Short mmCIF file of C-alpha atoms in Angstrom, two decimals:
data_model
loop_
_atom_site.label_atom_id
_atom_site.label_comp_id
_atom_site.label_asym_id
_atom_site.label_seq_id
_atom_site.Cartn_x
_atom_site.Cartn_y
_atom_site.Cartn_z
CA UNK A 22 -24.37 -97.79 -27.96
CA UNK A 23 -22.02 -95.09 -27.16
CA UNK A 24 -23.18 -91.98 -25.23
CA UNK A 25 -21.38 -88.64 -25.51
CA UNK A 26 -21.86 -86.67 -22.51
CA UNK A 27 -20.35 -83.55 -20.74
CA UNK A 28 -20.78 -83.95 -17.33
CA UNK A 29 -19.69 -81.38 -15.10
CA UNK A 30 -17.58 -79.77 -17.52
CA UNK A 31 -15.91 -82.98 -18.67
CA UNK A 32 -16.58 -84.87 -21.62
CA UNK A 33 -17.43 -88.43 -20.73
CA UNK A 34 -18.23 -91.39 -23.25
CA UNK A 35 -20.18 -94.20 -22.20
CA UNK A 36 -20.99 -97.53 -23.51
CA UNK A 37 -24.68 -98.59 -23.13
CA UNK A 38 -26.16 -101.67 -24.27
CA UNK A 39 -29.57 -100.39 -23.99
CA UNK A 40 -30.82 -96.80 -24.60
CA UNK A 41 -33.56 -96.97 -22.05
CA UNK A 42 -31.41 -97.37 -19.49
CA UNK A 43 -31.66 -94.16 -17.07
CA UNK A 44 -29.40 -91.36 -16.71
CA UNK A 45 -29.24 -91.75 -13.14
CA UNK A 46 -27.84 -95.14 -13.53
CA UNK A 47 -25.22 -94.18 -15.81
CA UNK A 48 -23.94 -91.50 -13.48
CA UNK A 49 -24.12 -93.51 -10.49
CA UNK A 50 -22.88 -96.58 -11.68
CA UNK A 51 -20.89 -96.02 -14.60
CA UNK A 52 -19.16 -92.88 -13.77
CA UNK A 53 -19.01 -93.31 -10.12
CA UNK A 54 -21.11 -90.24 -9.04
CA UNK A 55 -23.31 -90.86 -6.23
CA UNK A 56 -24.41 -87.61 -5.38
CA UNK A 57 -27.86 -87.71 -7.64
CA UNK A 58 -29.76 -90.65 -5.11
CA UNK A 59 -32.82 -92.87 -5.91
CA UNK A 60 -35.84 -92.26 -3.90
CA UNK A 61 -38.90 -93.11 -5.53
CA UNK A 62 -37.73 -93.84 -8.71
CA UNK A 63 -40.75 -92.50 -10.73
CA UNK A 64 -40.31 -88.59 -10.60
CA UNK A 65 -42.17 -87.63 -7.09
CA UNK A 66 -38.85 -87.19 -4.78
CA UNK A 67 -36.61 -85.35 -6.47
CA UNK A 68 -33.31 -87.05 -4.86
CA UNK A 69 -32.07 -87.54 -8.39
CA UNK A 70 -32.26 -84.04 -9.60
CA UNK A 71 -29.67 -82.99 -11.71
CA UNK A 72 -29.03 -80.19 -14.47
CA UNK A 73 -29.81 -81.37 -18.06
CA UNK A 74 -28.44 -78.77 -20.18
CA UNK A 75 -29.10 -76.32 -17.74
CA UNK A 76 -32.80 -77.55 -17.12
CA UNK A 77 -33.65 -79.45 -14.03
CA UNK A 78 -34.72 -82.91 -14.39
CA UNK A 79 -35.31 -86.16 -12.72
CA UNK A 80 -32.45 -88.30 -13.70
CA UNK A 81 -34.60 -91.57 -12.83
CA UNK A 82 -37.22 -90.47 -15.77
CA UNK A 83 -34.42 -89.79 -18.43
CA UNK A 84 -33.29 -92.75 -20.81
CA UNK A 85 -29.73 -92.36 -21.39
CA UNK A 86 -30.41 -92.09 -25.39
CA UNK A 87 -32.25 -88.81 -24.67
CA UNK A 88 -29.14 -87.31 -22.99
CA UNK A 89 -26.66 -87.97 -25.67
CA UNK A 90 -24.48 -85.22 -26.87
CA UNK A 91 -25.90 -83.16 -23.51
CA UNK A 92 -24.39 -81.09 -20.67
CA UNK A 93 -25.17 -82.74 -17.30
CA UNK A 94 -24.37 -81.02 -13.95
CA UNK A 95 -24.49 -83.41 -10.88
CA UNK A 96 -24.24 -82.57 -7.21
CA UNK A 97 -20.48 -82.94 -7.38
CA UNK A 98 -20.51 -80.43 -10.14
CA UNK A 99 -22.32 -78.15 -8.30
CA UNK A 100 -20.28 -78.57 -5.30
CA UNK A 101 -17.01 -77.16 -7.11
CA UNK A 102 -18.87 -73.84 -8.27
CA UNK A 103 -19.14 -70.73 -6.46
CA UNK A 104 -22.95 -71.03 -6.47
CA UNK A 105 -22.53 -74.61 -4.73
CA UNK A 106 -20.36 -73.50 -1.93
CA UNK A 107 -22.54 -70.73 -1.07
CA UNK A 108 -25.70 -73.22 -1.23
CA UNK A 109 -23.90 -75.76 0.91
CA UNK A 110 -23.05 -72.81 3.63
CA UNK A 111 -26.29 -71.72 3.59
CA UNK A 112 -27.86 -75.13 4.10
CA UNK A 113 -25.33 -75.92 6.64
CA UNK A 114 -25.57 -72.37 8.60
CA UNK A 115 -29.72 -72.97 8.59
CA UNK A 116 -29.85 -76.36 9.36
CA UNK A 117 -31.16 -77.32 5.99
CA UNK A 118 -29.76 -80.68 5.90
CA UNK A 119 -30.46 -83.45 8.59
CA UNK A 120 -30.27 -86.87 7.31
CA UNK A 121 -29.00 -85.95 4.42
CA UNK A 122 -30.82 -88.05 1.57
CA UNK A 123 -32.60 -85.22 -0.12
CA UNK A 124 -30.02 -82.48 0.20
CA UNK A 125 -28.10 -82.81 -3.11
CA UNK A 126 -31.40 -83.10 -4.78
CA UNK A 127 -32.61 -79.99 -3.05
CA UNK A 128 -29.47 -77.93 -3.80
CA UNK A 129 -30.06 -78.82 -7.64
CA UNK A 130 -33.53 -77.48 -7.30
CA UNK A 131 -32.39 -74.73 -5.43
CA UNK A 132 -29.64 -73.73 -7.91
CA UNK A 133 -32.12 -74.53 -10.69
CA UNK A 134 -34.39 -71.94 -8.97
CA UNK A 135 -31.84 -69.38 -8.35
CA UNK A 136 -30.69 -69.22 -12.10
CA UNK A 137 -34.10 -68.82 -13.25
CA UNK A 138 -35.21 -66.38 -10.46
CA UNK A 139 -32.05 -64.89 -8.48
CA UNK A 140 -33.94 -63.22 -5.68
CA UNK A 141 -37.17 -65.31 -5.30
CA UNK A 142 -39.56 -64.93 -2.37
CA UNK A 143 -40.90 -67.53 0.21
CA UNK A 144 -43.58 -68.74 -2.08
CA UNK A 145 -41.53 -68.65 -4.94
CA UNK A 146 -39.09 -70.86 -3.26
CA UNK A 147 -41.92 -73.30 -2.37
CA UNK A 148 -42.81 -73.94 -5.75
CA UNK A 149 -39.43 -74.12 -6.88
CA UNK A 150 -38.71 -77.04 -4.30
CA UNK A 151 -42.01 -78.47 -4.95
CA UNK A 152 -41.08 -81.65 -6.52
CA UNK A 153 -38.40 -82.50 -3.83
CA UNK A 154 -39.21 -84.42 -0.68
CA UNK A 155 -37.67 -83.98 2.88
CA UNK A 156 -38.71 -86.00 5.43
CA UNK A 157 -36.44 -84.35 8.29
CA UNK A 158 -36.55 -80.56 8.28
CA UNK A 159 -40.14 -79.74 7.62
CA UNK A 160 -38.92 -77.38 4.89
CA UNK A 161 -38.74 -74.20 6.69
CA UNK A 162 -34.73 -74.46 7.30
CA UNK A 163 -34.49 -75.20 3.74
CA UNK A 164 -36.46 -72.46 2.37
CA UNK A 165 -34.33 -70.30 4.91
CA UNK A 166 -31.31 -71.58 3.49
CA UNK A 167 -32.46 -70.81 -0.10
CA UNK A 168 -33.10 -67.11 1.02
CA UNK A 169 -29.83 -66.81 2.41
CA UNK A 170 -28.04 -68.11 -0.66
CA UNK A 171 -29.88 -65.72 -2.73
CA UNK A 172 -28.79 -63.06 -0.50
CA UNK A 173 -25.46 -64.10 -0.09
CA UNK A 174 -24.76 -65.16 -3.50
CA UNK A 175 -25.86 -61.92 -4.96
CA UNK A 176 -24.27 -61.50 -8.24
CA UNK A 177 -23.41 -64.97 -8.83
CA UNK A 178 -26.63 -66.21 -10.37
CA UNK A 179 -26.62 -64.21 -13.30
CA UNK B 190 -37.49 -105.65 -25.39
CA UNK B 191 -37.26 -103.61 -28.49
CA UNK B 192 -34.70 -101.16 -29.55
CA UNK B 193 -34.76 -97.77 -28.94
CA UNK B 194 -34.31 -94.96 -31.54
CA UNK B 195 -33.52 -91.31 -31.93
CA UNK B 196 -34.18 -89.87 -35.70
CA UNK B 197 -32.70 -86.78 -36.53
CA UNK B 198 -35.67 -85.05 -37.80
CA UNK B 199 -39.26 -85.62 -38.32
CA UNK B 200 -38.99 -87.03 -42.08
CA UNK B 201 -37.03 -89.78 -40.48
CA UNK B 202 -39.00 -90.30 -37.24
CA UNK B 203 -42.40 -90.80 -39.93
CA UNK B 204 -40.58 -93.40 -41.91
CA UNK B 205 -39.40 -95.03 -38.88
CA UNK B 206 -42.95 -95.15 -37.19
CA UNK B 207 -44.44 -96.38 -40.20
CA UNK B 208 -41.74 -99.59 -40.92
CA UNK B 209 -41.69 -100.42 -37.09
CA UNK B 210 -44.74 -98.94 -35.32
CA UNK B 211 -42.64 -98.04 -32.56
CA UNK B 212 -44.04 -96.57 -29.51
CA UNK B 213 -43.35 -92.39 -29.33
CA UNK B 214 -41.67 -91.55 -26.35
CA UNK B 215 -41.55 -87.50 -25.77
CA UNK B 216 -40.57 -86.35 -22.60
CA UNK B 217 -41.13 -89.74 -20.50
CA UNK B 218 -42.65 -88.48 -17.53
CA UNK B 219 -45.55 -90.97 -17.77
CA UNK B 220 -43.81 -93.75 -20.08
CA UNK B 221 -40.91 -94.18 -17.13
CA UNK B 222 -43.28 -94.36 -14.45
CA UNK B 223 -45.60 -96.88 -16.23
CA UNK B 224 -42.69 -99.19 -17.42
CA UNK B 225 -40.61 -98.73 -14.04
CA UNK B 226 -39.04 -101.81 -12.70
CA UNK B 227 -37.48 -102.16 -9.28
CA UNK B 228 -35.57 -99.62 -7.48
CA UNK B 229 -31.91 -99.68 -9.22
CA UNK B 230 -33.28 -100.92 -12.33
CA UNK B 231 -33.91 -99.40 -15.70
CA UNK B 232 -37.49 -99.43 -17.22
CA UNK B 233 -38.75 -102.16 -18.92
CA UNK B 234 -40.48 -101.64 -22.54
CA UNK B 235 -42.08 -104.54 -24.63
CA UNK B 236 -42.18 -102.25 -27.56
CA UNK B 237 -39.53 -100.43 -29.42
CA UNK B 238 -38.90 -96.53 -28.82
CA UNK B 239 -39.28 -93.73 -30.69
CA UNK B 240 -37.37 -90.75 -29.16
CA UNK B 241 -39.30 -87.43 -30.36
CA UNK B 242 -38.31 -85.16 -27.42
CA UNK B 243 -35.83 -83.48 -29.78
CA UNK B 244 -37.15 -83.26 -33.22
CA UNK B 245 -37.15 -79.34 -34.23
CA UNK B 246 -40.61 -79.89 -36.02
CA UNK B 247 -42.25 -80.76 -33.12
CA UNK B 248 -40.54 -78.17 -30.49
CA UNK B 249 -42.19 -74.97 -32.50
CA UNK B 250 -44.36 -72.28 -31.21
CA UNK B 251 -45.50 -70.33 -34.15
CA UNK B 252 -47.86 -67.53 -34.40
CA UNK B 253 -50.06 -67.73 -37.93
CA UNK B 254 -52.77 -65.60 -38.96
CA UNK B 255 -54.60 -65.29 -35.59
CA UNK B 256 -53.93 -68.89 -34.71
CA UNK B 257 -51.36 -70.31 -31.96
CA UNK B 258 -49.44 -73.74 -33.19
CA UNK B 259 -47.67 -75.40 -30.23
CA UNK B 260 -45.35 -78.39 -31.18
CA UNK B 261 -46.26 -81.70 -29.51
CA UNK B 262 -42.73 -81.92 -27.77
CA UNK B 263 -42.55 -78.10 -26.55
CA UNK B 264 -41.61 -78.68 -22.94
CA UNK B 265 -44.48 -77.68 -20.30
CA UNK B 266 -41.85 -75.05 -18.67
CA UNK B 267 -42.00 -73.30 -21.93
CA UNK B 268 -45.77 -72.89 -22.10
CA UNK B 269 -45.53 -72.37 -18.19
CA UNK B 270 -43.29 -69.32 -18.67
CA UNK B 271 -40.39 -70.61 -17.06
CA UNK B 272 -37.67 -67.72 -18.02
CA UNK B 273 -34.99 -69.87 -18.39
CA UNK B 274 -36.95 -72.63 -20.76
CA UNK B 275 -38.15 -69.80 -22.65
CA UNK B 276 -34.74 -68.48 -22.96
CA UNK B 277 -33.30 -71.66 -24.29
CA UNK B 278 -36.41 -71.87 -26.81
CA UNK B 279 -35.95 -68.26 -27.97
CA UNK B 280 -32.25 -69.11 -28.50
CA UNK B 281 -32.74 -72.19 -30.97
CA UNK B 282 -35.11 -70.10 -32.62
CA UNK B 283 -38.01 -72.57 -32.05
CA UNK B 284 -40.01 -69.52 -30.92
CA UNK B 285 -40.15 -66.38 -31.27
CA UNK B 286 -41.41 -63.37 -28.43
CA UNK B 287 -44.72 -62.85 -30.06
CA UNK B 288 -45.95 -66.40 -30.01
CA UNK B 289 -44.90 -66.82 -26.89
CA UNK B 290 -46.84 -63.91 -26.04
CA UNK B 291 -49.73 -65.26 -27.23
CA UNK B 292 -50.08 -68.27 -25.17
CA UNK B 293 -53.35 -67.84 -23.07
CA UNK B 294 -53.31 -67.65 -19.45
CA UNK B 295 -55.33 -70.99 -19.27
CA UNK B 296 -52.95 -72.85 -20.88
CA UNK B 297 -49.83 -71.22 -18.86
CA UNK B 298 -51.58 -71.85 -15.87
CA UNK B 299 -52.54 -75.71 -16.97
CA UNK B 300 -49.03 -76.54 -17.75
CA UNK B 301 -47.64 -74.80 -14.57
CA UNK B 302 -50.09 -76.66 -12.29
CA UNK B 303 -48.69 -80.02 -14.01
CA UNK B 304 -46.15 -81.32 -11.88
CA UNK B 305 -43.20 -80.02 -10.44
CA UNK B 306 -40.38 -77.75 -12.16
CA UNK B 307 -38.12 -80.85 -12.86
CA UNK B 308 -40.94 -82.51 -14.32
CA UNK B 309 -42.28 -79.42 -16.55
CA UNK B 310 -38.87 -79.13 -18.04
CA UNK B 311 -39.32 -82.91 -19.42
CA UNK B 312 -43.33 -83.26 -20.07
CA UNK B 313 -44.86 -82.39 -23.36
CA UNK B 314 -48.41 -81.21 -24.57
CA UNK B 315 -48.09 -84.35 -26.92
CA UNK B 316 -47.45 -86.44 -24.22
CA UNK B 317 -50.20 -85.06 -22.31
CA UNK B 318 -52.50 -85.53 -24.64
CA UNK B 319 -51.26 -89.11 -26.47
CA UNK B 320 -52.00 -90.14 -22.75
CA UNK B 321 -55.44 -89.34 -22.86
CA UNK B 322 -56.03 -89.24 -19.27
CA UNK B 323 -59.45 -87.07 -18.13
CA UNK B 324 -56.83 -85.86 -14.97
CA UNK B 325 -54.60 -84.43 -17.95
CA UNK B 326 -54.42 -80.60 -17.12
CA UNK B 327 -52.96 -79.34 -20.54
CA UNK B 328 -55.23 -81.83 -22.30
CA UNK B 329 -58.41 -80.05 -20.42
CA UNK B 330 -56.91 -76.49 -21.21
CA UNK B 331 -56.39 -77.76 -25.12
CA UNK B 332 -60.05 -79.03 -25.07
CA UNK B 333 -61.45 -75.65 -23.90
CA UNK B 334 -59.45 -74.10 -26.39
CA UNK B 335 -60.96 -75.90 -29.05
CA UNK B 336 -57.77 -76.60 -30.27
CA UNK B 337 -57.20 -79.36 -33.04
CA UNK B 338 -54.51 -81.97 -33.09
CA UNK B 339 -52.16 -82.29 -36.10
CA UNK B 340 -51.18 -85.83 -36.80
CA UNK B 341 -48.25 -86.31 -39.50
CA UNK B 342 -47.57 -89.20 -41.34
CA UNK B 343 -45.07 -90.02 -44.11
CA UNK B 344 -47.43 -88.43 -46.90
CA UNK B 345 -48.92 -85.63 -45.34
CA UNK B 346 -51.32 -84.69 -42.22
CA UNK B 347 -54.86 -84.74 -40.76
CA UNK B 348 -56.02 -82.78 -38.23
CA UNK B 349 -59.07 -83.37 -35.62
CA UNK B 350 -60.47 -81.60 -32.89
CA UNK B 351 -58.84 -82.64 -29.35
CA UNK B 352 -61.34 -84.09 -27.79
CA UNK B 353 -62.48 -86.29 -30.44
CA UNK B 354 -58.82 -87.70 -30.73
CA UNK B 355 -59.32 -88.97 -27.29
CA UNK B 356 -61.30 -92.49 -26.94
CA UNK B 357 -60.79 -92.56 -23.07
CA UNK B 358 -58.16 -93.54 -20.68
CA UNK B 359 -54.89 -94.45 -22.60
CA UNK B 360 -57.05 -94.61 -25.83
CA UNK B 361 -56.68 -92.39 -28.91
CA UNK B 362 -57.14 -92.22 -32.68
CA UNK B 363 -53.63 -92.09 -33.00
CA UNK B 364 -53.00 -94.38 -36.15
CA UNK B 365 -50.07 -96.65 -35.98
CA UNK B 366 -48.11 -94.96 -38.47
CA UNK B 367 -48.67 -91.39 -37.16
CA UNK B 368 -47.27 -89.26 -35.15
CA UNK B 369 -48.34 -86.08 -32.97
CA UNK B 370 -47.16 -83.02 -34.62
CA UNK B 371 -48.88 -79.95 -33.11
CA UNK B 372 -51.70 -78.54 -31.95
CA UNK B 373 -53.58 -75.35 -33.15
CA UNK B 374 -55.93 -72.82 -31.77
CA UNK B 375 -57.08 -69.41 -32.59
CA UNK B 376 -56.29 -66.64 -30.01
CA UNK B 377 -58.84 -63.86 -29.93
CA UNK B 378 -57.84 -60.36 -28.47
CA UNK B 379 -60.62 -60.19 -26.40
CA UNK B 380 -60.58 -63.23 -24.11
CA UNK B 381 -61.17 -64.64 -20.94
CA UNK B 382 -59.67 -67.66 -19.40
CA UNK B 383 -60.24 -69.63 -16.09
CA UNK B 384 -58.19 -72.46 -14.92
CA UNK B 385 -58.27 -74.44 -11.52
CA UNK B 386 -57.16 -77.83 -10.78
CA UNK B 387 -57.94 -79.34 -7.21
CA UNK B 388 -55.42 -81.88 -6.17
CA UNK B 389 -53.88 -83.14 -2.89
CA UNK B 390 -50.29 -82.35 -2.88
CA UNK B 391 -49.47 -78.61 -4.46
CA UNK B 392 -46.85 -80.24 -6.94
CA UNK B 393 -46.83 -83.35 -8.70
CA UNK B 394 -50.48 -84.60 -7.58
CA UNK B 395 -52.81 -85.85 -10.26
CA UNK B 396 -56.11 -83.82 -10.69
CA UNK B 397 -58.98 -84.78 -8.61
CA UNK B 398 -61.17 -82.31 -10.65
CA UNK B 399 -60.50 -79.73 -13.12
CA UNK B 400 -62.25 -76.84 -14.76
CA UNK B 401 -60.82 -74.96 -17.53
CA UNK B 402 -62.85 -72.01 -19.35
CA UNK B 403 -62.51 -70.08 -22.40
CA UNK B 404 -64.63 -67.34 -23.43
CA UNK B 405 -64.46 -64.46 -26.17
CA UNK B 406 -65.77 -61.11 -25.30
CA UNK B 407 -67.17 -58.08 -27.58
CA UNK B 408 -68.37 -54.97 -26.54
CA UNK B 409 -68.58 -56.02 -22.69
CA UNK B 410 -70.82 -59.24 -23.70
CA UNK B 411 -69.88 -62.91 -23.70
CA UNK B 412 -69.80 -63.79 -27.12
CA UNK B 413 -68.34 -67.70 -26.83
CA UNK B 414 -68.10 -69.58 -24.22
CA UNK B 415 -66.08 -73.22 -23.59
CA UNK B 416 -66.31 -75.10 -20.29
CA UNK B 417 -63.82 -78.07 -20.24
CA UNK B 418 -64.18 -80.32 -16.88
CA UNK B 419 -61.13 -82.56 -16.22
CA UNK B 420 -61.58 -85.67 -14.35
CA UNK B 421 -65.31 -86.00 -14.32
CA UNK B 422 -65.95 -88.77 -16.79
CA UNK B 423 -63.37 -91.19 -19.01
CA UNK B 424 -62.62 -88.15 -21.13
CA UNK B 425 -62.87 -84.58 -20.70
CA UNK B 426 -66.71 -83.15 -20.29
CA UNK B 427 -67.42 -80.07 -22.60
CA UNK B 428 -70.53 -78.38 -20.91
CA UNK B 429 -71.85 -77.01 -24.03
CA UNK B 430 -75.51 -76.85 -23.21
CA UNK B 431 -74.51 -74.84 -20.06
CA UNK B 432 -72.59 -72.54 -21.71
CA UNK B 433 -74.84 -71.82 -24.68
CA UNK B 434 -77.21 -70.30 -21.62
CA UNK B 435 -74.67 -67.78 -20.83
CA UNK B 436 -74.27 -66.44 -24.47
CA UNK B 437 -74.93 -62.73 -24.66
CA UNK B 438 -74.34 -62.13 -20.82
CA UNK B 439 -73.29 -58.77 -19.88
CA UNK B 440 -71.99 -57.43 -16.60
CA UNK B 441 -75.74 -56.50 -15.39
CA UNK B 442 -76.95 -60.28 -16.26
CA UNK B 443 -75.12 -61.23 -12.95
CA UNK B 444 -77.61 -59.41 -11.16
CA UNK B 445 -80.78 -59.47 -12.73
CA UNK B 446 -83.26 -61.90 -11.70
CA UNK B 447 -83.42 -63.62 -15.61
CA UNK B 448 -79.66 -63.75 -15.22
CA UNK B 449 -79.82 -65.66 -12.35
CA UNK B 450 -82.40 -67.97 -13.47
CA UNK B 451 -80.13 -68.52 -16.42
CA UNK B 452 -77.44 -69.49 -14.23
CA UNK B 453 -79.04 -71.53 -12.16
CA UNK B 454 -80.33 -73.24 -15.40
CA UNK B 455 -76.88 -73.53 -16.70
CA UNK B 456 -75.52 -75.17 -13.35
CA UNK B 457 -78.12 -77.92 -13.81
CA UNK B 458 -77.06 -78.54 -17.52
CA UNK B 459 -73.64 -78.73 -16.55
CA UNK B 460 -74.60 -81.37 -13.45
CA UNK B 461 -76.19 -83.27 -16.22
CA UNK B 462 -73.08 -83.67 -18.20
CA UNK B 463 -70.55 -84.56 -15.08
CA UNK B 464 -70.58 -88.14 -14.46
CA UNK B 465 -67.43 -88.88 -12.02
CA UNK B 466 -66.26 -92.12 -10.15
CA UNK B 467 -65.15 -92.96 -7.24
CA UNK B 468 -60.93 -94.07 -7.47
CA UNK B 469 -57.93 -94.12 -5.60
CA UNK B 470 -57.72 -90.24 -5.93
CA UNK B 471 -61.07 -88.99 -4.91
CA UNK B 472 -64.92 -90.11 -4.71
CA UNK B 473 -67.56 -89.40 -7.02
CA UNK B 474 -69.69 -87.51 -4.37
CA UNK B 475 -66.64 -85.22 -3.89
CA UNK B 476 -65.57 -84.68 -7.44
CA UNK B 477 -69.15 -83.52 -8.59
CA UNK B 478 -69.59 -81.04 -5.62
CA UNK B 479 -66.22 -79.38 -6.36
CA UNK B 480 -67.23 -79.38 -9.96
CA UNK B 481 -69.95 -77.27 -9.58
CA UNK B 482 -68.31 -75.15 -7.11
CA UNK B 483 -65.75 -74.52 -9.72
CA UNK B 484 -68.66 -73.61 -12.29
CA UNK B 485 -69.78 -71.10 -9.73
CA UNK B 486 -66.09 -69.72 -9.08
CA UNK B 487 -65.66 -69.19 -12.81
CA UNK B 488 -68.71 -67.40 -13.34
CA UNK B 489 -67.58 -65.11 -10.66
CA UNK B 490 -64.60 -64.52 -12.25
CA UNK B 491 -66.67 -64.06 -15.60
CA UNK B 492 -68.47 -61.67 -13.97
CA UNK B 493 -65.58 -59.64 -12.56
CA UNK B 494 -63.86 -59.48 -15.98
CA UNK B 495 -67.06 -58.47 -17.67
CA UNK B 496 -67.05 -55.72 -15.05
CA UNK B 497 -63.75 -54.65 -15.63
CA UNK B 498 -63.65 -54.63 -19.59
CA UNK B 499 -67.14 -52.60 -18.87
CA UNK B 500 -65.35 -50.04 -16.93
CA UNK B 501 -62.95 -49.45 -19.64
#
């Protein structure tokens, strides 16, 4: 089947033999966008997070047939936006990234949170990132980064 | 390996379901995990899949004559009051502000406690109920709300209580030609809700034990009550005898000696119907102890609610 996607603002078509192929595999292998990572492969760790029609999803749990006709924002696309740049600066300044494997997913979840709640408190940030696992930072520095991104990006998140 | 199909509407979906018996697939948050292969590989399904997540008829939240109807494929995020998901639902005219405002806190809290944000945008009540796990949070809430499940087939629909629909883990009364279309339940004006889930990790953890309670209150008196325990048996457990003991309770009954006797009896009756097991998530002993603690906590919350209502 032919699947049409708008990926990071660009229209793309992919041929897939099987509609149950994961969105994660299509964006990594067919589209060469390797920002989203496979961690657990079962929706527990959030490393594969992308926005599907503006909503945060684990791309390892989405069969590609369900994404047909949708908008997808990957970490590469987020990085090009002013919001993504604010997040990247805040993660850098607060030491929110160490090994970096969780970071793209963390930033996608952070962006999804800030889009629905532009001035979250610490508790709301912890809840917003609760589906993303980090084994390096102990989370506190990531929380600081999101607080900073909320403050520095005031007005950006709509 | 079967084919996957994505019908345009419910009518087409029901024909495909009838003709192929394909496996209904909504948000996929359970099915993709259950059928996952190795890392780097897609899932492996033996049966054909029938995608239903996008069907407009399954995505509506309707308020109709004192009853709320929740489509089987309404994302948990909408039920859990995620503002972005709700805005999308309103924009697509799948729900009205009024209908969304009627979602009882019991259902909202249970949906919120299910998974993490990225799961709640995909997971659906239809999937949670079809999965029929006694640890299903929204399933437990729907049972407490005395919801009916509406099952559609090519020539019509049938309705049955959600609890009767579930037969045990992974087993339901869904016929080969049917799809879960929606859930319906009354939402009275003066209601009392309680929800508590006990798990390990705050997010994404499956429930060790849970309690959802729903009551109606008239003139400061408890008029009806249902107590639904999750993960204490192969199905959700309704402690109806315990609930009956408490009918007619008002604020003063929580202090009186007669009221205290009735509460103690109610707890004994609840203990009789709870029969949890040991498994990888918890032990029977822990589950039973905690379930009864939740029962006590629910009663304290009820007492507080009656007190505040009486004060009005």
